[in-house]
Coordinates of C-alpha atoms in Angstrom, one line a residue:
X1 CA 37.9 -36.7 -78.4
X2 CA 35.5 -39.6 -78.4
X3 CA 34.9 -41.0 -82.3
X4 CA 32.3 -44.1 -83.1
X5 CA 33.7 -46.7 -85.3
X6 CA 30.4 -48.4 -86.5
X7 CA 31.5 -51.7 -89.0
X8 CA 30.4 -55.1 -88.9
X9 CA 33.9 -56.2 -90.0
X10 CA 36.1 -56.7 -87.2
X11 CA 39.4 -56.7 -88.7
X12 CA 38.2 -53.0 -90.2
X13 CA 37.1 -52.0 -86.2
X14 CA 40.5 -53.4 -84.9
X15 CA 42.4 -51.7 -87.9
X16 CA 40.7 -48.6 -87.2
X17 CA 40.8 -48.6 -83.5
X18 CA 45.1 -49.2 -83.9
X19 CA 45.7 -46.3 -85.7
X20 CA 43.2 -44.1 -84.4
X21 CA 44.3 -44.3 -80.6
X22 CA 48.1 -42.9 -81.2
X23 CA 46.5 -39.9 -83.2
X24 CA 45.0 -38.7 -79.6
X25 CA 41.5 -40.3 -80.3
X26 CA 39.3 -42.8 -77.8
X27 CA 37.3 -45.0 -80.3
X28 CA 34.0 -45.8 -79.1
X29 CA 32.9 -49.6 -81.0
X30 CA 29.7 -50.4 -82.3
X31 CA 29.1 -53.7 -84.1
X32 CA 26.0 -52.9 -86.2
X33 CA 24.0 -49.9 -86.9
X34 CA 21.2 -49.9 -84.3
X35 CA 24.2 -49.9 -81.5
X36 CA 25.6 -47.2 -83.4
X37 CA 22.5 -45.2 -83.2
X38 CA 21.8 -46.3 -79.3
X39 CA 25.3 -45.0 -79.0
X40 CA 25.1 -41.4 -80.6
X41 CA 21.8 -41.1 -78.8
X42 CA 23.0 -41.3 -75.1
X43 CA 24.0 -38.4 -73.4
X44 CA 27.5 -37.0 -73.9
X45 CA 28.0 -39.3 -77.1
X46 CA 30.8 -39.2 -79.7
X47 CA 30.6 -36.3 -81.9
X48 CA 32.4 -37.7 -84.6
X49 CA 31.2 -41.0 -86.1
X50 CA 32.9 -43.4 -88.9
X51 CA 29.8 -45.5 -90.1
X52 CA 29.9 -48.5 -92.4
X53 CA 27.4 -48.0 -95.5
X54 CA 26.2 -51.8 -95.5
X55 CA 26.2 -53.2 -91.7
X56 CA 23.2 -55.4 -89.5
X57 CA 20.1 -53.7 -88.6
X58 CA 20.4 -49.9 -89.9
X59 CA 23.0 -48.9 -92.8
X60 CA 25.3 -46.0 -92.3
X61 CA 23.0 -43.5 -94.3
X62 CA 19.9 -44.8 -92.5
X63 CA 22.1 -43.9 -89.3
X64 CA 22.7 -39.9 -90.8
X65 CA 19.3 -39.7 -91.9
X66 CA 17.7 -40.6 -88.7
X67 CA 20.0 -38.5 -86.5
X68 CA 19.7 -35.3 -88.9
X69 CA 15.7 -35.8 -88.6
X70 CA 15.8 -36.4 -84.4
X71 CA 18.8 -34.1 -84.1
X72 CA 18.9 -31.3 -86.2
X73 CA 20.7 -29.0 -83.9
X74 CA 23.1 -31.5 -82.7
X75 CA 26.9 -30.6 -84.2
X76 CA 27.7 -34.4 -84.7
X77 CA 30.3 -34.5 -87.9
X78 CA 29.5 -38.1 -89.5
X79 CA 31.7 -39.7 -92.2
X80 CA 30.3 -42.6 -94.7
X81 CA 32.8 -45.6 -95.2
X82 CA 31.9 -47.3 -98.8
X83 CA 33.4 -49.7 -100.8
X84 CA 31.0 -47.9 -103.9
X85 CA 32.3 -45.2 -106.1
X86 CA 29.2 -44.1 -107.7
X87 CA 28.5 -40.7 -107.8
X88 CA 25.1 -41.6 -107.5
X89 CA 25.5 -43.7 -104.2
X90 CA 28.1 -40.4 -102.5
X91 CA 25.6 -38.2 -103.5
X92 CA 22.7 -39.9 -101.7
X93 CA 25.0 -40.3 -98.3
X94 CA 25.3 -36.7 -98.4
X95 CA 22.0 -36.1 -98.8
X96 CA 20.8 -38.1 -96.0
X97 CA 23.0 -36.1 -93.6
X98 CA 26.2 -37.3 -93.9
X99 CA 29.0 -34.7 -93.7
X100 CA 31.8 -36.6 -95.8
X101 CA 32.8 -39.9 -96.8
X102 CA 36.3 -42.4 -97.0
X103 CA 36.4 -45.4 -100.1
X104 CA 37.6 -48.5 -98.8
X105 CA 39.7 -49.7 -99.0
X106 CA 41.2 -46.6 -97.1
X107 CA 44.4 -44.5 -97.4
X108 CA 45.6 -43.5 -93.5
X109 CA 47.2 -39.8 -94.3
X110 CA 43.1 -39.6 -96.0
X111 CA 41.2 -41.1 -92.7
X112 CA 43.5 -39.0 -90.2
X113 CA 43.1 -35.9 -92.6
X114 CA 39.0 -36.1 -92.5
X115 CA 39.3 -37.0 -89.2
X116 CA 41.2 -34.1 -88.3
X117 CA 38.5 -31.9 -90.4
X118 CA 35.6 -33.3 -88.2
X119 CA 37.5 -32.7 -85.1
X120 CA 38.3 -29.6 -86.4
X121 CA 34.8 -28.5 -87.3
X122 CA 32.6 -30.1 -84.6
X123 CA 35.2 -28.0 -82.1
X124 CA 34.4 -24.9 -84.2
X125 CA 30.9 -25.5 -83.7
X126 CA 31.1 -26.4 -80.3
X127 CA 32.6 -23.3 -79.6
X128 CA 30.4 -21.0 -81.5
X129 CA 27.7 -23.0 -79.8
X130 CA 28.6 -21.9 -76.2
X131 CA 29.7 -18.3 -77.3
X132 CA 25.7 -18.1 -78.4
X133 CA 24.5 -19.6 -74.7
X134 CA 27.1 -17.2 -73.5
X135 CA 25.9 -14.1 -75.3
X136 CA 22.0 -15.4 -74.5
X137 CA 23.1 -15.4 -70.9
X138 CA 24.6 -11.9 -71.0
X139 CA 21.1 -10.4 -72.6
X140 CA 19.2 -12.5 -70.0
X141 CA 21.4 -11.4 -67.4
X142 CA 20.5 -7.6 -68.4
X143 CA 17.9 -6.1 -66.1
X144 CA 17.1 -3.6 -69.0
X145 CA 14.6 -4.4 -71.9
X146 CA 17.1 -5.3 -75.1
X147 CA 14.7 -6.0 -78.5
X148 CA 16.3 -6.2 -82.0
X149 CA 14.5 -5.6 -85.1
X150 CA 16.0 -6.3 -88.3
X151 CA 15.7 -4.6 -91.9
X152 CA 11.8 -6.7 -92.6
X153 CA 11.1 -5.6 -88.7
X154 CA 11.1 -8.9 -87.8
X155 CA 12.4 -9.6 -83.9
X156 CA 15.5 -11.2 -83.4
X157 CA 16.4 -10.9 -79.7
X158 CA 13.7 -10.9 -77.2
X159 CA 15.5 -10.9 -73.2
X160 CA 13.5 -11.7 -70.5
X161 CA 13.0 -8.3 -69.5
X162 CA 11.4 -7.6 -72.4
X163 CA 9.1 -10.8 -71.3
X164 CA 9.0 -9.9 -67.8
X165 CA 7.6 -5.7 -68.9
X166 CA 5.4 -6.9 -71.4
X167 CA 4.0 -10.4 -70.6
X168 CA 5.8 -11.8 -74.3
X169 CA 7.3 -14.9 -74.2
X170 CA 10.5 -15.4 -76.1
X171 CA 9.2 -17.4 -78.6
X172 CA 5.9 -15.7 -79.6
X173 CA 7.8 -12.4 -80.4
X174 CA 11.2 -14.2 -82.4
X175 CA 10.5 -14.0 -85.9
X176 CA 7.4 -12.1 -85.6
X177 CA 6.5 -8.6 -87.0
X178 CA 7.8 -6.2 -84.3
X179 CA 4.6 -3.4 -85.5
X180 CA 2.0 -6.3 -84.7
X181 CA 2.7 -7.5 -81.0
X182 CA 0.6 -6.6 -78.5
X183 CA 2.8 -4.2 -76.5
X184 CA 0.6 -1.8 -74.7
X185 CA 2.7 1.7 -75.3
X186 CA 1.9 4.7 -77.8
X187 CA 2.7 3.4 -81.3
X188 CA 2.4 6.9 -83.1
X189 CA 5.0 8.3 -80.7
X190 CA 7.7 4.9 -81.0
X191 CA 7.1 4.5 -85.0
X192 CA 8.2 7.8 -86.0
X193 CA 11.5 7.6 -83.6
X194 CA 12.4 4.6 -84.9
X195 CA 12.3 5.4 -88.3
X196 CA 14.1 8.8 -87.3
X197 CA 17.0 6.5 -85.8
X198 CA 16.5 4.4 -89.0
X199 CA 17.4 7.0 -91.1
X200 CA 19.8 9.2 -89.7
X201 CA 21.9 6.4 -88.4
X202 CA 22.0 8.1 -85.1
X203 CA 20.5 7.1 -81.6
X204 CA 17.3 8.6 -80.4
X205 CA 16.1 8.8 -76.8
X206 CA 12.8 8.7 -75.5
X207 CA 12.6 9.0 -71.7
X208 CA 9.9 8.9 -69.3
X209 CA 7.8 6.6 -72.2
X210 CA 4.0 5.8 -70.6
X211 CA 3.3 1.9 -71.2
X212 CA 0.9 -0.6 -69.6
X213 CA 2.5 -3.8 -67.9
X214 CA 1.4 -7.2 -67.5
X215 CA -0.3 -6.8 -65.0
X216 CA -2.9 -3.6 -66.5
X217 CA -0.3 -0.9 -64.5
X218 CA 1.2 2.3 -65.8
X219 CA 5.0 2.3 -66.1
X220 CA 7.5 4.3 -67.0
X221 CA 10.7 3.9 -69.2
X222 CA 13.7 6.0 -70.5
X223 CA 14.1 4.4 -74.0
X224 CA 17.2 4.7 -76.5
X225 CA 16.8 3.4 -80.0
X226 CA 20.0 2.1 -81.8
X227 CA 20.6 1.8 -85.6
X228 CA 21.4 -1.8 -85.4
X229 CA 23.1 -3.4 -88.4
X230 CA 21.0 -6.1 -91.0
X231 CA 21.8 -8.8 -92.8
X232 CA 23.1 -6.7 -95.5
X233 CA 25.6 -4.1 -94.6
X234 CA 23.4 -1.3 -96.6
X235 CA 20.2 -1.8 -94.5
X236 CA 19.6 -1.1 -90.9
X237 CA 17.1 -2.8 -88.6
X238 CA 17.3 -1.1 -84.8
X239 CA 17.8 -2.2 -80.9
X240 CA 15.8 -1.3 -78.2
X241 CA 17.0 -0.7 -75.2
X242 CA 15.0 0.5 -72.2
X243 CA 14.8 0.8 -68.7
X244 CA 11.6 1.0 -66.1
X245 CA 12.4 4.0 -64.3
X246 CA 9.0 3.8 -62.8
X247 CA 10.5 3.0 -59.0
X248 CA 13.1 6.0 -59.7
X249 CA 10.0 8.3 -60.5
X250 CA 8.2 7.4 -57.7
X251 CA 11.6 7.9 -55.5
X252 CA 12.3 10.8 -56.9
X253 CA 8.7 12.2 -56.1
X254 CA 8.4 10.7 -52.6
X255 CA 11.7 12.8 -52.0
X256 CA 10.5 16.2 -53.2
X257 CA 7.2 15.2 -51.3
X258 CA 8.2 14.3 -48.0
X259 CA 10.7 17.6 -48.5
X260 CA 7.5 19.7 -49.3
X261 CA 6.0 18.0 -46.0
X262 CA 9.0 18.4 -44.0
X263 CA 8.8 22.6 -45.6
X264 CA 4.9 22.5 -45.1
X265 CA 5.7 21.1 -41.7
X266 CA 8.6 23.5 -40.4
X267 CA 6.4 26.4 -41.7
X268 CA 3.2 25.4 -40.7
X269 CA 5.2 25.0 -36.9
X270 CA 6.5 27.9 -37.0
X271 CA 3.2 29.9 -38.1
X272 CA 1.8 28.4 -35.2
X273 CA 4.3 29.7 -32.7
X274 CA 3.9 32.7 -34.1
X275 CA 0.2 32.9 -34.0
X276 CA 0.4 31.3 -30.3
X277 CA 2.0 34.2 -29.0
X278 CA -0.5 37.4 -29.3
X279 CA -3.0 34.9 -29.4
X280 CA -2.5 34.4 -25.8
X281 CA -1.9 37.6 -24.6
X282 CA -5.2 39.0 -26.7
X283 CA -6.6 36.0 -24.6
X284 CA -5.7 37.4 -21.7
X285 CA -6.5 41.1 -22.3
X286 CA -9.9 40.2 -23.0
X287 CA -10.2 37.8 -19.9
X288 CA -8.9 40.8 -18.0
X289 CA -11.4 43.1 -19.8
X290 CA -14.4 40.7 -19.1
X291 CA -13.3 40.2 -15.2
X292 CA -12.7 44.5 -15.1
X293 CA -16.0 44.9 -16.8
X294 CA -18.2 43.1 -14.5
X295 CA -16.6 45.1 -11.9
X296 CA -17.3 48.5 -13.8
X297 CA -20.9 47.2 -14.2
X298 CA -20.9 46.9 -10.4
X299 CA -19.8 50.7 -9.6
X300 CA -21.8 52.4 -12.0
X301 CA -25.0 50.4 -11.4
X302 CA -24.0 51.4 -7.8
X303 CA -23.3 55.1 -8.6
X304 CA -26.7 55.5 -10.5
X305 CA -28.6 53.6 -7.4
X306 CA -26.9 56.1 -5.4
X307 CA -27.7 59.1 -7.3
X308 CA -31.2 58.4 -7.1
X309 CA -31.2 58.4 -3.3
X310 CA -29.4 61.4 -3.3
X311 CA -31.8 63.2 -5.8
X312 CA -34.6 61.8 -3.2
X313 CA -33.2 62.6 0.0
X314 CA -32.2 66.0 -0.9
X315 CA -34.7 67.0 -3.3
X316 CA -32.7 67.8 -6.4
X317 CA -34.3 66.3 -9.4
X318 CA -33.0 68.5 -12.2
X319 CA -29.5 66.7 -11.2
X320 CA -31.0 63.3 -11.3
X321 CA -33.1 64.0 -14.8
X322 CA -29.6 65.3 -16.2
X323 CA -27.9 62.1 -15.1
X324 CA -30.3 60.0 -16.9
X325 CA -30.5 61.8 -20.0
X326 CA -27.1 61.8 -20.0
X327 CA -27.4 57.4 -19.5
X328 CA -30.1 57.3 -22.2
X329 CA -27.7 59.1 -24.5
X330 CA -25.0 57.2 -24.8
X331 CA -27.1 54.0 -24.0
X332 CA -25.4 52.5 -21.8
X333 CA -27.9 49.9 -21.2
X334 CA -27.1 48.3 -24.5
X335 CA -23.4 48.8 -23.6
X336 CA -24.0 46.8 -20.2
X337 CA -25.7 44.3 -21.9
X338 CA -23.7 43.8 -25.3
X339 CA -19.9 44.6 -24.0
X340 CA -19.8 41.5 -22.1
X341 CA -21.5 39.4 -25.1
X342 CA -18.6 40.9 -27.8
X343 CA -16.1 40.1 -25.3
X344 CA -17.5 36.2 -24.6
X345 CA -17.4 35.8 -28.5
X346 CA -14.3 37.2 -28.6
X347 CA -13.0 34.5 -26.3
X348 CA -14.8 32.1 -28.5
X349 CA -12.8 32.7 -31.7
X350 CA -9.2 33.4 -30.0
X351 CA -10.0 29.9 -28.1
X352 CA -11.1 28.5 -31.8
X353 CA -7.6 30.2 -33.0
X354 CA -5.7 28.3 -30.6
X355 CA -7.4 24.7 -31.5
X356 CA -6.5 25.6 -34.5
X357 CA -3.1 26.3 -34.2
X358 CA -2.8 23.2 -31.4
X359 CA -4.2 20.9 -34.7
X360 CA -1.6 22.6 -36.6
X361 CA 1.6 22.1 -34.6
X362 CA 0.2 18.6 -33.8
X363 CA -0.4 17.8 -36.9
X364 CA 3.4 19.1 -38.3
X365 CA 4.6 16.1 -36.1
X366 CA 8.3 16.1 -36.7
X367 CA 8.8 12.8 -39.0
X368 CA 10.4 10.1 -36.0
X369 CA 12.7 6.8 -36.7
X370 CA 11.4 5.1 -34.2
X371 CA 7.0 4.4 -33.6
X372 CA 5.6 6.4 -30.8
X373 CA 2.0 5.7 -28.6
X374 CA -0.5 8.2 -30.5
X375 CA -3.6 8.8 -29.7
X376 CA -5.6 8.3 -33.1
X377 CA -9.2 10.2 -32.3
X378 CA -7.0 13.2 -31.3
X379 CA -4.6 12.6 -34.4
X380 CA -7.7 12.3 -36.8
X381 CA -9.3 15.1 -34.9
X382 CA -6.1 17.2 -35.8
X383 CA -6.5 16.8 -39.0
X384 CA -10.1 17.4 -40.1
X385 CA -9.5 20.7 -38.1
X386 CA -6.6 21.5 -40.5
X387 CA -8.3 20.2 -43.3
X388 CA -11.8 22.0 -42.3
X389 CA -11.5 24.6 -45.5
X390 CA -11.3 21.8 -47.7
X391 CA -14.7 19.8 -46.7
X392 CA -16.9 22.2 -45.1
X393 CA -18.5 23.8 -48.0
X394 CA -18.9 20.7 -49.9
X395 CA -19.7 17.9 -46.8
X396 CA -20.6 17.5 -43.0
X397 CA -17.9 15.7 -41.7
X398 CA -18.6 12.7 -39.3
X399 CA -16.8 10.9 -36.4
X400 CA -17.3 7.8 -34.6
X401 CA -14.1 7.3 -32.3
X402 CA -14.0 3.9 -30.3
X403 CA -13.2 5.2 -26.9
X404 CA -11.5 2.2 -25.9
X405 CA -9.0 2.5 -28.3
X406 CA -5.6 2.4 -26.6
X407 CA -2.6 4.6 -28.2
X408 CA -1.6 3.2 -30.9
X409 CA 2.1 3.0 -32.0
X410 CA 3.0 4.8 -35.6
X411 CA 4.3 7.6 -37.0
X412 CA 1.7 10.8 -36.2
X413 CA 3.0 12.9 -38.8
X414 CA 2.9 10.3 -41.9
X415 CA -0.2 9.0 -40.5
X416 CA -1.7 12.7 -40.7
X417 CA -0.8 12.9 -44.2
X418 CA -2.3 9.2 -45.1
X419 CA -6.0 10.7 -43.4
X420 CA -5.6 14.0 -45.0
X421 CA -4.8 12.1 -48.3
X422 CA -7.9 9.9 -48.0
X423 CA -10.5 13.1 -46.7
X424 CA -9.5 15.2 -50.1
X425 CA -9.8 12.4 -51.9
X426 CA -13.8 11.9 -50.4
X427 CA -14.0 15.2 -51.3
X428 CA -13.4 15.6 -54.2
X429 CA -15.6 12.4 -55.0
X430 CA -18.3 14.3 -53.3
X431 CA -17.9 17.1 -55.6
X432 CA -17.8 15.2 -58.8
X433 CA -21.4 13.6 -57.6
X434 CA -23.0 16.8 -56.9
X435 CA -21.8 18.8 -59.6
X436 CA -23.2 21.9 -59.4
X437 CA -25.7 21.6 -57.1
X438 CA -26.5 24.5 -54.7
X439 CA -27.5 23.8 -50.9
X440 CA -26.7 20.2 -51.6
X441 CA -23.7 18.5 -49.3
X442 CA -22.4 14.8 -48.5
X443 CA -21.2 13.1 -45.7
X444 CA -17.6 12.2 -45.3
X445 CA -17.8 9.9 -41.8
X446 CA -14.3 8.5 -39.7
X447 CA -14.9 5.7 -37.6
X448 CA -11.7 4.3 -35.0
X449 CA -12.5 0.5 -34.2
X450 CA -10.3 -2.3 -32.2
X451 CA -10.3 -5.6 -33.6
X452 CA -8.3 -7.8 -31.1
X453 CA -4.6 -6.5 -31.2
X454 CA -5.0 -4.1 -34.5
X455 CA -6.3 -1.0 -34.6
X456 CA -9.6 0.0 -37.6
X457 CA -9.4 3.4 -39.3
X458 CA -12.6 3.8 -41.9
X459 CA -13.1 6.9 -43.8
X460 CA -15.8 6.6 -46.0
X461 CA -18.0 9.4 -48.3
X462 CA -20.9 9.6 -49.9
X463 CA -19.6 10.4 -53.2
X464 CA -19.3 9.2 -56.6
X465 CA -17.5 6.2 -56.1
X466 CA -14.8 4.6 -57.6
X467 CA -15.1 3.1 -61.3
X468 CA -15.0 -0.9 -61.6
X469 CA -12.4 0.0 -64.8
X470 CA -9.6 1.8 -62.5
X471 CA -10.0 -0.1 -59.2
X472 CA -7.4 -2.3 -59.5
X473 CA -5.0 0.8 -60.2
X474 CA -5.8 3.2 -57.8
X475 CA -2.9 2.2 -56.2
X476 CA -0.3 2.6 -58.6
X477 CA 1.9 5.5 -58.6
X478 CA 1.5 8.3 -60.8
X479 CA -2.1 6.9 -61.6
X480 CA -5.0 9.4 -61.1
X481 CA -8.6 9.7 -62.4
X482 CA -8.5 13.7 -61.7
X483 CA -7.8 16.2 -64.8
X484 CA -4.7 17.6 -65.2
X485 CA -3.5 19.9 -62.4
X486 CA -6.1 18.7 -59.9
X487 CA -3.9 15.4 -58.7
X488 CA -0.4 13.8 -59.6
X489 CA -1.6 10.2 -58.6
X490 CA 0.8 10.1 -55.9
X491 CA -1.4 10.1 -52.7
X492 CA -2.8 6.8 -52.8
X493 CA 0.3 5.5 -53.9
X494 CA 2.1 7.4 -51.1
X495 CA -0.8 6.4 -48.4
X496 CA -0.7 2.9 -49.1
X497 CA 3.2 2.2 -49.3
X498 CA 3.1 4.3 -45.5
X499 CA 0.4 1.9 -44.4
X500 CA 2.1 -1.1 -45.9
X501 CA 5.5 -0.8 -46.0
X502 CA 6.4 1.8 -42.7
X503 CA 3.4 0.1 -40.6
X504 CA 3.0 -3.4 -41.5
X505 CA -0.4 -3.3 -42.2
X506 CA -3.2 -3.2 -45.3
X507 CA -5.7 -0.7 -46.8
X508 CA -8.3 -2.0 -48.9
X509 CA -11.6 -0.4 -50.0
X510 CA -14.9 -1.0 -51.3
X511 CA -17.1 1.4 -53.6
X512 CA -20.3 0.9 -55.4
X513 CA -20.8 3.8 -58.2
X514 CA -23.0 6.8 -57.2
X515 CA -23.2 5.6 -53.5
X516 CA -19.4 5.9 -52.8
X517 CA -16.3 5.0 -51.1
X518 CA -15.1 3.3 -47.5
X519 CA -11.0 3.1 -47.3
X520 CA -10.0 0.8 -44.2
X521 CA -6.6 1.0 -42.6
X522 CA -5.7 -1.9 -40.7
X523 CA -2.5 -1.4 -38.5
X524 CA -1.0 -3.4 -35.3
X525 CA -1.8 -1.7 -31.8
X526 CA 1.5 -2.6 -31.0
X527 CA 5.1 -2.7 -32.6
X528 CA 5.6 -6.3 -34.1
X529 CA 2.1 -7.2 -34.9
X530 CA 2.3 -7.6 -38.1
X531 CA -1.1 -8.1 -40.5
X532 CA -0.8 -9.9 -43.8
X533 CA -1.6 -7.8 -46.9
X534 CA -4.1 -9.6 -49.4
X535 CA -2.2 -11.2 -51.9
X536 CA -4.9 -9.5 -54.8
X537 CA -5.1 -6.5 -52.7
X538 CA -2.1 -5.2 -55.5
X539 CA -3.4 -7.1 -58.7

């Protein structure tokens, strides 16, 4: 261990420096006291110093007094050496910082026995020193929020986490009233449970806890509250320790939603084939009932034009007034005209049946690892057919397809869901604007554009647009404007991490209140064409 011998007598610094050396020390010399100070200044200095009381330049208790004031953390152990024996004079060096002293002139089994106590001590410190970086480390190391409020609720522990959730530096929450920081989560649920874990001695757990991040979005965290022990063995202050589960939620969700897809999916496949079936043979009944009736038609009208010559020719008119009273009763002049009508219509609806159930199988895509060439106006067009009950009754329902579009690669069946997403969504804002309105509708318009080597999707609405307040949220998970039961915040959220994360590309949207909403997709034609996403397109 390194130890400063500050004296201005050199047979003292010599004397010292003998003896010290065998007892496993490496005296560093100073000559008067502002080397000495220079000395315990630099980095990696001596941590125990012998200083003279009376020497050149600064005196031993100036020396204490100044490094105490610039130092205060520092563990430096410094010893006085004095020829004075006033109790006066000792009590002053201590005062000034010193941490003990040795009368000249000096006894060896005294100097190596203070010594030994300063070695002693400033190791103890040293090492209680880097157990505390140690255990800072380990709570900045944690990934989970760790707080701990004493007895007077005042904080005591503050890990980054906790700065990182809540946008609270370290050092404005230490020593600060826990109750009074600005932590964005439901007091009047926390205060109760910590006073409940307070008094029973016992942990209590709070999961799924609602609080607003840094950054104004909704999180989620599992929270247990510890009885934590105060300064005083009788009181109890508590530890916090929480984890954002928020990711975890929204993986959790994803799962049971892309299962619920992948069930809507099989279903909605297999409902189709089995539709598709007598759907094609009542198709071709009525085709063959059409084609036989025109040829019916043919030999009756042939048979009455017939009769009539015959009733002519041969002169037998009661046959040929019976025949036609017999045609005027069962009117078969409506039936020749109307038969064939009933059956065109019928054709009509079993070919609308089949669009439909084409937009449903197509639509059902089976989920694929790899991008396939789709063709987006017949994708889009899938959809609104499927989708039809939800927006006729409240909106017409526009398109404007660029019809030089080439197929673009993606994933159909998630892209479906991301259009389907975003046409509910218009509608619902269309609904919201008109209220109860009778005989009043919007406009809900998709528009396909190219832009050089990405591909455009707009779907915009005429509805009530989305509030300045929320935009910034919209796509956050779990976050929704709608009332409970009529949304789980999830679509948008699900919509843009498909766009963004499964086809390197960006939606973004304006809205202007009461005149509505346009969402645009942005994705590369091809695989590999990656688009940048806005860096505030998130914030």
């Amino acid at each position: 261990m390194k130890v400063l011998i500050a004296d201005d007598d050199m047979l003292i610094r010599e004397i010292l420096k003998s003896y010290m050396k065998p007892w496993g020390y490496d005296p560093i010399i100073a000559e008067n006291g502002n080397d000495a100070l220079q000395i315990l200044n630099e980095p990696n200095p001596p941590m125990v110093a012998i200083v003279d009381w009376s020497m050149p330049g600064l005196s031993g208790v100036e020396i204490c007094r100044r490094i105490r004031e610039e130092h205060p953390d520092a563990l430096y152990y410094l010893i006085i050496l004095t020829a004075r024996s006033e109790k006066e004079h000792l009590v002053s060096a201590l005062q000034a910082g010193a941490n003990d002293y040795i009368r000249k002139p000096f006894d060896l089994a005294e100097l190596k026995a203070r010594l030994e106590t300063g070695k002693r001590i400033v190791e103890m410190q040293s090492r209680l020193e880097n157990q505390l970086k140690a255990n800072e480390q380990l709570v900045n190391s944690i990934n989970s929020i760790l707080i701990s409020v004493n007895e007077d609720n005042i904080v005591m522990h503050w890990n980054r986490s906790a700065e990182d959730a809540f946008g609270i530096k370290e050092s404005e929450a230490l020593n600060n009233n826990f109750s009074v920081l600005p932590i964005k989560w439901n007091w009047n649920t926390l205060s109760p449970s910590i006073d409940q874990c307070i008094i029973t001695d016992e942990v209590v757990t709070l999961n799924d806890f609602t609080y607003i991040d840094q950054k104004e979005r909704e999180r989620f965290l599992n929270i247990n509250i510890n009885p934590y022990i105060g300064s005083t063995i009788d009181k109890r202050g508590f530890l916090i320790l929480a984890n954002d589960v928020t990711e975890q939620k929204f993986i959790e969700s994803q799962l049971m939603h892309s299962q619920k897809l992948e069930s809507i999916g099989q279903l909605a496949a297999g409902i189709a084939h089995e539709i598709n079936t007598p759907v094609q043979f009542v198709t071709d009944n009525s085709e063959f009932l059409k084609e036989s009736f025109d040829t019916i038609a043919d030999i009756l009208q042939y048979c009455e034009n017939t009769l009539r010559q015959c009733a002519e020719k041969y002169s037998c008119p009661e046959l040929l007034v019976e025949v036609l009273e017999k045609k005027e009763e069962n009117d078969t002049d409506f039936l020749l005209e109307e038969i064939p009508s009933a059956i065109s219509q019928n054709l009509e609806g079993l070919q609308k049946v089949a669009t439909i159930v084409k937009a449903m199988k197509e639509f059902s895509f089976p989920a694929q690892k790899e991008m396939i060439p789709t063709d987006l106006a017949n994708a889009i067009q899938n959809t609104i057919t499927v989708a039809r009950n939800e927006w006729k009754y409240v909106s017409e329902l526009e398109t404007e397809f660029d019809e030089d579009l080439p197929p673009v690669y993606c994933h159909p069946g998630e892209l479906n869901q991301v259009i389907l997403n975003l046409i509910i969504n218009a509608v619902h804002a269309i609904q919201d604007k008109l209220d109860d309105s009778e005989n009043q509708k919007g406009t809900i318009t998709i528009r396909t554009l190219r832009d050089k080597d990405t591909a455009i999707i707009q779907v915009s609405d005429t509805g009530s647009g989305i509030p300045i307040e929320v935009q910034k949220r919209i796509f956050d998970p779990f976050f929704t404007t709608k009332d409970v039961g009529k949304g789980t915040g999830q679509g948008l959220f699900i919509s843009h991490s498909v766009i963004v994360d499964k086809h390197h590309g960006t939606i973004t949207f304006e809205s202007r209140k009461g005149v509505g909403t346009t969402f645009t997709i942005r994705i590369p034609i091809m695989p590999g064409n990656q688009q940048e996403e806005p860096e505030d397109e998130r914030e």
